[in-house]
Amino acid sequence: RKEVEQDPGPFNVPEGATVAFNCTYSNSASQSFFWYRQDCRKEPKLLMSVYSSGNEDGRFTAQLNRASQYISLLIRDSKLSDSATYLCVVNMIGSGYALNFGKGTSLLVTP
Amino acid sequence: DGGITQSPKYLFRKEGQNVTLSCEQNLNHDAMYWYRQDPGQGLRLIYYSQIVNDFQKGDIAEGYSVSREKKESFPLTVTSAQKNPTAFYLCASSTSSGTTLYNEQFFGPGTRLTVL
């Protein structure tokens, strides 16, 4: 079983739509959670950290459910520039501060 | 500008050759990492280093070697023992402060290695 599993993509949505991505992680000892964004053929960049109480950054809202080992990302009012792959990321236990990455979910926002 | 640089951007290698990928950071980060990404796959950890002169194997270290002689530099050598070396290689760094679990990892632009 993979450590971090994400919704299979791709998600194709019109501009202005709301889209949600889900992710589950297998190790209940995990303590830090993130969403990274990766544009085509580029390096990943941190979108936002995910805190226990949930957190929001503009149009982006992240939620964490430790009991279900579930992480979500909600994007409201999608923009064309949101088109990218979104990676669910969880800290790797026993490997310093290394990270476990999901395979990513591809989002395409269309006009 | 602070950041991470990787070179070269594209690298072609013949089978049986060793090749070294460069990674340099001027963020004063203690921890550095190497990941590999294959098409449609997530990143997988090759090696990591939390401090100068120390490094640890990740999930897929076989066929790779690293060194950490300077804080700023963490080169990765892909040896001929690596059976499927064609991939996108990403170097990252982070602080390793014990005061927070949420240490953002900053990535370099990556090196695309192709074995001919």
JSON list of C-alpha atoms in Angstrom, two decimals:
[
{"chain": "A", "resi": 1, "resn": "ARG", "atom": "CA", "xyz": [0.00, 0.00, 0.00]},
{"chain": "A", "resi": 2, "resn": "LYS", "atom": "CA", "xyz": [1.38, 3.39, -0.95]},
{"chain": "A", "resi": 3, "resn": "GLU", "atom": "CA", "xyz": [2.05, 5.80, 1.89]},
{"chain": "A", "resi": 4, "resn": "VAL", "atom": "CA", "xyz": [0.12, 8.61, 0.24]},
{"chain": "A", "resi": 5, "resn": "GLU", "atom": "CA", "xyz": [-2.75, 8.03, -2.17]},
{"chain": "A", "resi": 6, "resn": "GLN", "atom": "CA", "xyz": [-4.60, 10.64, -4.16]},
{"chain": "A", "resi": 7, "resn": "ASP", "atom": "CA", "xyz": [-7.65, 10.83, -6.39]},
{"chain": "A", "resi": 8, "resn": "PRO", "atom": "CA", "xyz": [-6.82, 9.68, -9.88]},
{"chain": "A", "resi": 9, "resn": "GLY", "atom": "CA", "xyz": [-7.00, 12.57, -12.36]},
{"chain": "A", "resi": 10, "resn": "PRO", "atom": "CA", "xyz": [-7.31, 14.39, -14.54]},
{"chain": "A", "resi": 11, "resn": "PHE", "atom": "CA", "xyz": [-9.88, 16.92, -13.36]},
{"chain": "A", "resi": 12, "resn": "ASN", "atom": "CA", "xyz": [-11.15, 19.13, -16.17]},
{"chain": "A", "resi": 13, "resn": "VAL", "atom": "CA", "xyz": [-13.22, 22.07, -14.88]},
{"chain": "A", "resi": 14, "resn": "PRO", "atom": "CA", "xyz": [-14.45, 25.38, -16.31]},
{"chain": "A", "resi": 15, "resn": "GLU", "atom": "CA", "xyz": [-13.16, 28.68, -15.05]},
{"chain": "A", "resi": 16, "resn": "GLY", "atom": "CA", "xyz": [-14.96, 29.75, -11.90]},
{"chain": "A", "resi": 17, "resn": "ALA", "atom": "CA", "xyz": [-15.74, 26.22, -10.77]},
{"chain": "A", "resi": 18, "resn": "THR", "atom": "CA", "xyz": [-14.99, 24.81, -7.35]},
{"chain": "A", "resi": 19, "resn": "VAL", "atom": "CA", "xyz": [-12.91, 21.65, -7.30]},
{"chain": "A", "resi": 20, "resn": "ALA", "atom": "CA", "xyz": [-11.87, 19.37, -4.46]},
{"chain": "A", "resi": 21, "resn": "PHE", "atom": "CA", "xyz": [-8.94, 16.98, -4.21]},
{"chain": "A", "resi": 22, "resn": "ASN", "atom": "CA", "xyz": [-8.69, 14.21, -1.65]},
{"chain": "A", "resi": 23, "resn": "CYS", "atom": "CA", "xyz": [-5.78, 12.30, -0.25]},
{"chain": "A", "resi": 24, "resn": "THR", "atom": "CA", "xyz": [-5.26, 9.52, 2.30]},
{"chain": "A", "resi": 25, "resn": "TYR", "atom": "CA", "xyz": [-2.09, 8.60, 4.13]},
{"chain": "A", "resi": 26, "resn": "SER", "atom": "CA", "xyz": [-1.21, 5.27, 5.70]},
{"chain": "A", "resi": 27, "resn": "ASN", "atom": "CA", "xyz": [1.05, 6.10, 8.65]},
{"chain": "A", "resi": 28, "resn": "SER", "atom": "CA", "xyz": [-0.89, 7.34, 11.64]},
{"chain": "A", "resi": 29, "resn": "ALA", "atom": "CA", "xyz": [2.34, 8.68, 13.16]},
{"chain": "A", "resi": 30, "resn": "SER", "atom": "CA", "xyz": [2.64, 11.31, 10.41]},
{"chain": "A", "resi": 31, "resn": "GLN", "atom": "CA", "xyz": [2.79, 14.80, 11.81]},
{"chain": "A", "resi": 32, "resn": "SER", "atom": "CA", "xyz": [3.12, 17.31, 9.00]},
{"chain": "A", "resi": 33, "resn": "PHE", "atom": "CA", "xyz": [1.06, 17.65, 5.87]},
{"chain": "A", "resi": 34, "resn": "PHE", "atom": "CA", "xyz": [1.31, 19.78, 2.77]},
{"chain": "A", "resi": 35, "resn": "TRP", "atom": "CA", "xyz": [-0.06, 20.45, -0.67]},
{"chain": "A", "resi": 36, "resn": "TYR", "atom": "CA", "xyz": [2.55, 21.18, -3.33]},
{"chain": "A", "resi": 37, "resn": "ARG", "atom": "CA", "xyz": [1.87, 22.38, -6.84]},
{"chain": "A", "resi": 38, "resn": "GLN", "atom": "CA", "xyz": [3.89, 21.15, -9.82]},
{"chain": "A", "resi": 39, "resn": "ASP", "atom": "CA", "xyz": [3.65, 22.73, -13.24]},
{"chain": "A", "resi": 40, "resn": "CYS", "atom": "CA", "xyz": [4.49, 20.67, -16.30]},
{"chain": "A", "resi": 41, "resn": "ARG", "atom": "CA", "xyz": [8.17, 19.73, -16.39]},
{"chain": "A", "resi": 42, "resn": "LYS", "atom": "CA", "xyz": [8.95, 22.01, -13.42]},
{"chain": "A", "resi": 43, "resn": "GLU", "atom": "CA", "xyz": [9.88, 21.49, -9.80]},
{"chain": "A", "resi": 44, "resn": "PRO", "atom": "CA", "xyz": [7.22, 21.22, -7.07]},
{"chain": "A", "resi": 45, "resn": "LYS", "atom": "CA", "xyz": [6.49, 24.34, -5.05]},
{"chain": "A", "resi": 46, "resn": "LEU", "atom": "CA", "xyz": [4.72, 24.58, -1.72]},
{"chain": "A", "resi": 47, "resn": "LEU", "atom": "CA", "xyz": [1.10, 25.63, -2.09]},
{"chain": "A", "resi": 48, "resn": "MET", "atom": "CA", "xyz": [0.16, 25.41, 1.55]},
{"chain": "A", "resi": 49, "resn": "SER", "atom": "CA", "xyz": [0.74, 23.51, 4.73]},
{"chain": "A", "resi": 50, "resn": "VAL", "atom": "CA", "xyz": [-2.23, 21.68, 6.25]},
{"chain": "A", "resi": 51, "resn": "TYR", "atom": "CA", "xyz": [-2.90, 22.19, 9.93]},
{"chain": "A", "resi": 52, "resn": "SER", "atom": "CA", "xyz": [-5.11, 20.19, 12.26]},
{"chain": "A", "resi": 53, "resn": "SER", "atom": "CA", "xyz": [-7.69, 22.94, 12.55]},
{"chain": "A", "resi": 54, "resn": "GLY", "atom": "CA", "xyz": [-7.89, 23.44, 8.81]},
{"chain": "A", "resi": 55, "resn": "ASN", "atom": "CA", "xyz": [-6.58, 26.53, 7.08]},
{"chain": "A", "resi": 56, "resn": "GLU", "atom": "CA", "xyz": [-7.39, 28.85, 4.24]},
{"chain": "A", "resi": 57, "resn": "ASP", "atom": "CA", "xyz": [-5.25, 30.91, 1.89]},
{"chain": "A", "resi": 58, "resn": "GLY", "atom": "CA", "xyz": [-7.33, 33.02, -0.45]},
{"chain": "A", "resi": 59, "resn": "ARG", "atom": "CA", "xyz": [-9.25, 30.70, -2.74]},
{"chain": "A", "resi": 60, "resn": "PHE", "atom": "CA", "xyz": [-7.58, 27.60, -1.30]},
{"chain": "A", "resi": 61, "resn": "THR", "atom": "CA", "xyz": [-8.80, 25.68, 1.75]},
{"chain": "A", "resi": 62, "resn": "ALA", "atom": "CA", "xyz": [-7.06, 22.66, 3.23]},
{"chain": "A", "resi": 63, "resn": "GLN", "atom": "CA", "xyz": [-8.54, 20.26, 5.76]},
{"chain": "A", "resi": 64, "resn": "LEU", "atom": "CA", "xyz": [-7.00, 17.46, 7.80]},
{"chain": "A", "resi": 65, "resn": "ASN", "atom": "CA", "xyz": [-8.86, 14.60, 9.45]},
{"chain": "A", "resi": 66, "resn": "ARG", "atom": "CA", "xyz": [-6.38, 12.68, 11.59]},
{"chain": "A", "resi": 67, "resn": "ALA", "atom": "CA", "xyz": [-8.91, 10.05, 12.66]},
{"chain": "A", "resi": 68, "resn": "SER", "atom": "CA", "xyz": [-9.58, 9.10, 9.04]},
{"chain": "A", "resi": 69, "resn": "GLN", "atom": "CA", "xyz": [-6.04, 9.91, 7.88]},
{"chain": "A", "resi": 70, "resn": "TYR", "atom": "CA", "xyz": [-7.51, 12.09, 5.19]},
{"chain": "A", "resi": 71, "resn": "ILE", "atom": "CA", "xyz": [-6.43, 15.41, 3.68]},
{"chain": "A", "resi": 72, "resn": "SER", "atom": "CA", "xyz": [-8.36, 17.60, 1.31]},
{"chain": "A", "resi": 73, "resn": "LEU", "atom": "CA", "xyz": [-7.78, 20.68, -0.82]},
{"chain": "A", "resi": 74, "resn": "LEU", "atom": "CA", "xyz": [-10.61, 22.87, -2.06]},
{"chain": "A", "resi": 75, "resn": "ILE", "atom": "CA", "xyz": [-10.07, 25.43, -4.80]},
{"chain": "A", "resi": 76, "resn": "ARG", "atom": "CA", "xyz": [-12.81, 28.01, -5.27]},
{"chain": "A", "resi": 77, "resn": "ASP", "atom": "CA", "xyz": [-13.35, 30.22, -8.31]},
{"chain": "A", "resi": 78, "resn": "SER", "atom": "CA", "xyz": [-10.83, 28.29, -10.41]},
{"chain": "A", "resi": 79, "resn": "LYS", "atom": "CA", "xyz": [-8.52, 30.30, -12.66]},
{"chain": "A", "resi": 80, "resn": "LEU", "atom": "CA", "xyz": [-6.79, 29.20, -15.84]},
{"chain": "A", "resi": 81, "resn": "SER", "atom": "CA", "xyz": [-3.52, 29.64, -13.98]},
{"chain": "A", "resi": 82, "resn": "ASP", "atom": "CA", "xyz": [-4.56, 26.97, -11.46]},
{"chain": "A", "resi": 83, "resn": "SER", "atom": "CA", "xyz": [-3.95, 24.31, -14.13]},
{"chain": "A", "resi": 84, "resn": "ALA", "atom": "CA", "xyz": [-1.18, 22.12, -12.71]},
{"chain": "A", "resi": 85, "resn": "THR", "atom": "CA", "xyz": [-0.60, 18.89, -10.84]},
{"chain": "A", "resi": 86, "resn": "TYR", "atom": "CA", "xyz": [-1.35, 18.99, -7.12]},
{"chain": "A", "resi": 87, "resn": "LEU", "atom": "CA", "xyz": [0.76, 16.79, -4.88]},
{"chain": "A", "resi": 88, "resn": "CYS", "atom": "CA", "xyz": [-0.38, 15.62, -1.48]},
{"chain": "A", "resi": 89, "resn": "VAL", "atom": "CA", "xyz": [2.66, 15.38, 0.79]},
{"chain": "A", "resi": 90, "resn": "VAL", "atom": "CA", "xyz": [3.21, 13.88, 4.22]},
{"chain": "A", "resi": 91, "resn": "ASN", "atom": "CA", "xyz": [6.35, 13.79, 6.32]},
{"chain": "A", "resi": 92, "resn": "MET", "atom": "CA", "xyz": [8.34, 10.56, 6.12]},
{"chain": "A", "resi": 93, "resn": "ILE", "atom": "CA", "xyz": [8.72, 8.86, 9.47]},
{"chain": "A", "resi": 94, "resn": "GLY", "atom": "CA", "xyz": [12.30, 8.07, 10.44]},
{"chain": "A", "resi": 95, "resn": "SER", "atom": "CA", "xyz": [13.93, 9.95, 7.57]},
{"chain": "A", "resi": 96, "resn": "GLY", "atom": "CA", "xyz": [14.74, 13.31, 9.04]},
{"chain": "A", "resi": 97, "resn": "TYR", "atom": "CA", "xyz": [12.50, 15.88, 7.42]},
{"chain": "A", "resi": 98, "resn": "ALA", "atom": "CA", "xyz": [12.12, 14.00, 4.13]},
{"chain": "A", "resi": 99, "resn": "LEU", "atom": "CA", "xyz": [8.69, 13.87, 2.56]},
{"chain": "A", "resi": 100, "resn": "ASN", "atom": "CA", "xyz": [6.39, 11.25, 1.07]},
{"chain": "A", "resi": 101, "resn": "PHE", "atom": "CA", "xyz": [4.70, 12.45, -2.09]},
{"chain": "A", "resi": 102, "resn": "GLY", "atom": "CA", "xyz": [1.49, 11.24, -3.67]},
{"chain": "A", "resi": 103, "resn": "LYS", "atom": "CA", "xyz": [1.47, 10.71, -7.41]},
{"chain": "A", "resi": 104, "resn": "GLY", "atom": "CA", "xyz": [-0.43, 13.93, -7.90]},
{"chain": "A", "resi": 105, "resn": "THR", "atom": "CA", "xyz": [-3.76, 14.92, -9.36]},
{"chain": "A", "resi": 106, "resn": "SER", "atom": "CA", "xyz": [-3.81, 16.82, -12.61]},
{"chain": "A", "resi": 107, "resn": "LEU", "atom": "CA", "xyz": [-6.11, 19.83, -12.90]},
{"chain": "A", "resi": 108, "resn": "LEU", "atom": "CA", "xyz": [-7.00, 21.51, -16.16]},
{"chain": "A", "resi": 109, "resn": "VAL", "atom": "CA", "xyz": [-9.09, 24.67, -15.95]},
{"chain": "A", "resi": 110, "resn": "THR", "atom": "CA", "xyz": [-10.70, 25.56, -19.26]},
{"chain": "A", "resi": 111, "resn": "PRO", "atom": "CA", "xyz": [-12.12, 28.89, -20.51]},
{"chain": "B", "resi": 1, "resn": "ASP", "atom": "CA", "xyz": [18.70, 35.87, -4.74]},
{"chain": "B", "resi": 2, "resn": "GLY", "atom": "CA", "xyz": [18.60, 32.84, -2.47]},
{"chain": "B", "resi": 3, "resn": "GLY", "atom": "CA", "xyz": [17.74, 29.49, -3.92]},
{"chain": "B", "resi": 4, "resn": "ILE", "atom": "CA", "xyz": [18.81, 26.10, -5.16]},
{"chain": "B", "resi": 5, "resn": "THR", "atom": "CA", "xyz": [20.57, 25.49, -8.43]},
{"chain": "B", "resi": 6, "resn": "GLN", "atom": "CA", "xyz": [20.96, 22.23, -10.25]},
{"chain": "B", "resi": 7, "resn": "SER", "atom": "CA", "xyz": [23.09, 21.53, -13.25]},
{"chain": "B", "resi": 8, "resn": "PRO", "atom": "CA", "xyz": [22.94, 20.52, -15.94]},
{"chain": "B", "resi": 9, "resn": "LYS", "atom": "CA", "xyz": [19.28, 20.90, -16.88]},
{"chain": "B", "resi": 10, "resn": "TYR", "atom": "CA", "xyz": [19.48, 18.07, -19.40]},
{"chain": "B", "resi": 11, "resn": "LEU", "atom": "CA", "xyz": [22.02, 15.25, -19.35]},
{"chain": "B", "resi": 12, "resn": "PHE", "atom": "CA", "xyz": [22.56, 12.38, -21.71]},
{"chain": "B", "resi": 13, "resn": "ARG", "atom": "CA", "xyz": [24.61, 9.40, -20.71]},
{"chain": "B", "resi": 14, "resn": "LYS", "atom": "CA", "xyz": [25.66, 6.22, -22.38]},
{"chain": "B", "resi": 15, "resn": "GLU", "atom": "CA", "xyz": [24.97, 2.94, -20.65]},
{"chain": "B", "resi": 16, "resn": "GLY", "atom": "CA", "xyz": [27.76, 1.92, -18.35]},
{"chain": "B", "resi": 17, "resn": "GLN", "atom": "CA", "xyz": [28.89, 5.46, -17.53]},
{"chain": "B", "resi": 18, "resn": "ASN", "atom": "CA", "xyz": [28.75, 7.14, -14.16]},
{"chain": "B", "resi": 19, "resn": "VAL", "atom": "CA", "xyz": [27.45, 10.68, -14.08]},
{"chain": "B", "resi": 20, "resn": "THR", "atom": "CA", "xyz": [27.32, 13.33, -11.34]},
{"chain": "B", "resi": 21, "resn": "LEU", "atom": "CA", "xyz": [24.44, 15.77, -10.88]},
{"chain": "B", "resi": 22, "resn": "SER", "atom": "CA", "xyz": [25.19, 19.03, -9.14]},
{"chain": "B", "resi": 23, "resn": "CYS", "atom": "CA", "xyz": [23.05, 20.65, -6.43]},
{"chain": "B", "resi": 24, "resn": "GLU", "atom": "CA", "xyz": [24.00, 23.90, -4.70]},
{"chain": "B", "resi": 25, "resn": "GLN", "atom": "CA", "xyz": [21.98, 26.02, -2.25]},
{"chain": "B", "resi": 26, "resn": "ASN", "atom": "CA", "xyz": [22.62, 29.42, -0.68]},
{"chain": "B", "resi": 27, "resn": "LEU", "atom": "CA", "xyz": [19.68, 29.31, 1.72]},
{"chain": "B", "resi": 28, "resn": "ASN", "atom": "CA", "xyz": [21.88, 28.28, 4.65]},
{"chain": "B", "resi": 29, "resn": "HIS", "atom": "CA", "xyz": [19.77, 25.14, 5.03]},
{"chain": "B", "resi": 30, "resn": "ASP", "atom": "CA", "xyz": [21.14, 22.24, 7.00]},
{"chain": "B", "resi": 31, "resn": "ALA", "atom": "CA", "xyz": [19.12, 19.49, 5.33]},
{"chain": "B", "resi": 32, "resn": "MET", "atom": "CA", "xyz": [19.32, 18.47, 1.68]},
{"chain": "B", "resi": 33, "resn": "TYR", "atom": "CA", "xyz": [17.57, 15.76, -0.29]},
{"chain": "B", "resi": 34, "resn": "TRP", "atom": "CA", "xyz": [17.59, 14.00, -3.62]},
{"chain": "B", "resi": 35, "resn": "TYR", "atom": "CA", "xyz": [14.39, 12.71, -5.18]},
{"chain": "B", "resi": 36, "resn": "ARG", "atom": "CA", "xyz": [13.67, 10.96, -8.41]},
{"chain": "B", "resi": 37, "resn": "GLN", "atom": "CA", "xyz": [10.46, 11.41, -10.41]},
{"chain": "B", "resi": 38, "resn": "ASP", "atom": "CA", "xyz": [9.32, 9.09, -13.19]},
{"chain": "B", "resi": 39, "resn": "PRO", "atom": "CA", "xyz": [6.45, 9.97, -15.57]},
{"chain": "B", "resi": 40, "resn": "GLY", "atom": "CA", "xyz": [3.10, 9.74, -13.81]},
{"chain": "B", "resi": 41, "resn": "GLN", "atom": "CA", "xyz": [4.77, 8.89, -10.53]},
{"chain": "B", "resi": 42, "resn": "GLY", "atom": "CA", "xyz": [5.32, 10.68, -7.28]},
{"chain": "B", "resi": 43, "resn": "LEU", "atom": "CA", "xyz": [8.74, 11.74, -6.06]},
{"chain": "B", "resi": 44, "resn": "ARG", "atom": "CA", "xyz": [10.81, 9.02, -4.45]},
{"chain": "B", "resi": 45, "resn": "LEU", "atom": "CA", "xyz": [13.59, 9.69, -1.96]},
{"chain": "B", "resi": 46, "resn": "ILE", "atom": "CA", "xyz": [17.09, 8.61, -2.98]},
{"chain": "B", "resi": 47, "resn": "TYR", "atom": "CA", "xyz": [19.33, 10.10, -0.26]},
{"chain": "B", "resi": 48, "resn": "TYR", "atom": "CA", "xyz": [19.12, 12.79, 2.36]},
{"chain": "B", "resi": 49, "resn": "SER", "atom": "CA", "xyz": [21.57, 14.66, 4.54]},
{"chain": "B", "resi": 50, "resn": "GLN", "atom": "CA", "xyz": [20.72, 16.51, 7.73]},
{"chain": "B", "resi": 51, "resn": "ILE", "atom": "CA", "xyz": [24.19, 17.85, 8.38]},
{"chain": "B", "resi": 52, "resn": "VAL", "atom": "CA", "xyz": [27.58, 18.21, 6.72]},
{"chain": "B", "resi": 53, "resn": "ASN", "atom": "CA", "xyz": [29.57, 14.97, 6.45]},
{"chain": "B", "resi": 54, "resn": "ASP", "atom": "CA", "xyz": [26.52, 12.84, 7.17]},
{"chain": "B", "resi": 55, "resn": "PHE", "atom": "CA", "xyz": [23.91, 11.34, 4.85]},
{"chain": "B", "resi": 56, "resn": "GLN", "atom": "CA", "xyz": [21.36, 8.54, 4.89]},
{"chain": "B", "resi": 57, "resn": "LYS", "atom": "CA", "xyz": [19.84, 6.24, 2.30]},
{"chain": "B", "resi": 58, "resn": "GLY", "atom": "CA", "xyz": [16.29, 6.84, 1.21]},
{"chain": "B", "resi": 59, "resn": "ASP", "atom": "CA", "xyz": [13.87, 4.36, -0.33]},
{"chain": "B", "resi": 60, "resn": "ILE", "atom": "CA", "xyz": [15.72, 3.84, -3.62]},
{"chain": "B", "resi": 61, "resn": "ALA", "atom": "CA", "xyz": [19.44, 4.40, -2.89]},
{"chain": "B", "resi": 62, "resn": "GLU", "atom": "CA", "xyz": [20.74, 1.40, -4.85]},
{"chain": "B", "resi": 63, "resn": "GLY", "atom": "CA", "xyz": [22.91, 2.49, -7.77]},
{"chain": "B", "resi": 64, "resn": "TYR", "atom": "CA", "xyz": [23.39, 6.02, -6.41]},
{"chain": "B", "resi": 65, "resn": "SER", "atom": "CA", "xyz": [25.99, 7.71, -4.22]},
{"chain": "B", "resi": 66, "resn": "VAL", "atom": "CA", "xyz": [26.25, 11.14, -2.60]},
{"chain": "B", "resi": 67, "resn": "SER", "atom": "CA", "xyz": [28.65, 13.29, -0.62]},
{"chain": "B", "resi": 68, "resn": "ARG", "atom": "CA", "xyz": [28.13, 16.25, 1.71]},
{"chain": "B", "resi": 69, "resn": "GLU", "atom": "CA", "xyz": [31.48, 17.89, 2.22]},
{"chain": "B", "resi": 70, "resn": "LYS", "atom": "CA", "xyz": [30.06, 21.41, 2.31]},
{"chain": "B", "resi": 71, "resn": "LYS", "atom": "CA", "xyz": [26.80, 22.74, 3.67]},
{"chain": "B", "resi": 72, "resn": "GLU", "atom": "CA", "xyz": [25.95, 24.32, 0.33]},
{"chain": "B", "resi": 73, "resn": "SER", "atom": "CA", "xyz": [26.55, 21.30, -1.88]},
{"chain": "B", "resi": 74, "resn": "PHE", "atom": "CA", "xyz": [25.05, 17.82, -2.20]},
{"chain": "B", "resi": 75, "resn": "PRO", "atom": "CA", "xyz": [26.09, 16.16, -5.47]},
{"chain": "B", "resi": 76, "resn": "LEU", "atom": "CA", "xyz": [24.48, 12.92, -6.62]},
{"chain": "B", "resi": 77, "resn": "THR", "atom": "CA", "xyz": [26.34, 10.31, -8.65]},
{"chain": "B", "resi": 78, "resn": "VAL", "atom": "CA", "xyz": [24.30, 7.95, -10.77]},
{"chain": "B", "resi": 79, "resn": "THR", "atom": "CA", "xyz": [26.42, 4.86, -11.21]},
{"chain": "B", "resi": 80, "resn": "SER", "atom": "CA", "xyz": [26.32, 2.18, -13.86]},
{"chain": "B", "resi": 81, "resn": "ALA", "atom": "CA", "xyz": [24.74, -0.09, -11.25]},
{"chain": "B", "resi": 82, "resn": "GLN", "atom": "CA", "xyz": [21.49, 1.88, -11.45]},
{"chain": "B", "resi": 83, "resn": "LYS", "atom": "CA", "xyz": [19.33, -0.22, -13.76]},
{"chain": "B", "resi": 84, "resn": "ASN", "atom": "CA", "xyz": [16.82, 2.41, -14.90]},
{"chain": "B", "resi": 85, "resn": "PRO", "atom": "CA", "xyz": [18.48, 5.80, -14.48]},
{"chain": "B", "resi": 86, "resn": "THR", "atom": "CA", "xyz": [16.40, 7.75, -17.01]},
{"chain": "B", "resi": 87, "resn": "ALA", "atom": "CA", "xyz": [14.30, 10.09, -14.87]},
{"chain": "B", "resi": 88, "resn": "PHE", "atom": "CA", "xyz": [13.80, 13.64, -13.60]},
{"chain": "B", "resi": 89, "resn": "TYR", "atom": "CA", "xyz": [16.08, 14.26, -10.61]},
{"chain": "B", "resi": 90, "resn": "LEU", "atom": "CA", "xyz": [15.13, 16.89, -8.05]},
{"chain": "B", "resi": 91, "resn": "CYS", "atom": "CA", "xyz": [17.27, 18.27, -5.27]},
{"chain": "B", "resi": 92, "resn": "ALA", "atom": "CA", "xyz": [15.68, 20.00, -2.29]},
{"chain": "B", "resi": 93, "resn": "SER", "atom": "CA", "xyz": [16.71, 21.66, 0.93]},
{"chain": "B", "resi": 94, "resn": "SER", "atom": "CA", "xyz": [15.08, 22.68, 4.18]},
{"chain": "B", "resi": 95, "resn": "THR", "atom": "CA", "xyz": [15.92, 23.91, 7.60]},
{"chain": "B", "resi": 96, "resn": "SER", "atom": "CA", "xyz": [16.12, 21.13, 10.12]},
{"chain": "B", "resi": 97, "resn": "SER", "atom": "CA", "xyz": [15.08, 23.12, 13.12]},
{"chain": "B", "resi": 98, "resn": "GLY", "atom": "CA", "xyz": [13.59, 21.00, 15.85]},
{"chain": "B", "resi": 99, "resn": "THR", "atom": "CA", "xyz": [11.16, 23.75, 16.76]},
{"chain": "B", "resi": 100, "resn": "THR", "atom": "CA", "xyz": [8.70, 23.06, 14.00]},
{"chain": "B", "resi": 101, "resn": "LEU", "atom": "CA", "xyz": [7.54, 20.08, 12.00]},
{"chain": "B", "resi": 102, "resn": "TYR", "atom": "CA", "xyz": [6.45, 22.23, 9.10]},
{"chain": "B", "resi": 103, "resn": "ASN", "atom": "CA", "xyz": [9.78, 22.75, 7.39]},
{"chain": "B", "resi": 104, "resn": "GLU", "atom": "CA", "xyz": [9.12, 23.74, 3.80]},
{"chain": "B", "resi": 105, "resn": "GLN", "atom": "CA", "xyz": [11.29, 22.01, 1.27]},
{"chain": "B", "resi": 106, "resn": "PHE", "atom": "CA", "xyz": [12.58, 24.20, -1.53]},
{"chain": "B", "resi": 107, "resn": "PHE", "atom": "CA", "xyz": [13.34, 22.47, -4.79]},
{"chain": "B", "resi": 108, "resn": "GLY", "atom": "CA", "xyz": [15.86, 23.14, -7.50]},
{"chain": "B", "resi": 109, "resn": "PRO", "atom": "CA", "xyz": [14.73, 23.19, -11.15]},
{"chain": "B", "resi": 110, "resn": "GLY", "atom": "CA", "xyz": [15.75, 19.57, -11.66]},
{"chain": "B", "resi": 111, "resn": "THR", "atom": "CA", "xyz": [17.97, 17.62, -14.04]},
{"chain": "B", "resi": 112, "resn": "ARG", "atom": "CA", "xyz": [16.49, 15.39, -16.74]},
{"chain": "B", "resi": 113, "resn": "LEU", "atom": "CA", "xyz": [18.78, 12.43, -17.23]},
{"chain": "B", "resi": 114, "resn": "THR", "atom": "CA", "xyz": [18.44, 10.24, -20.30]},
{"chain": "B", "resi": 115, "resn": "VAL", "atom": "CA", "xyz": [20.44, 7.08, -20.79]},
{"chain": "B", "resi": 116, "resn": "LEU", "atom": "CA", "xyz": [21.05, 6.31, -24.45]}
]
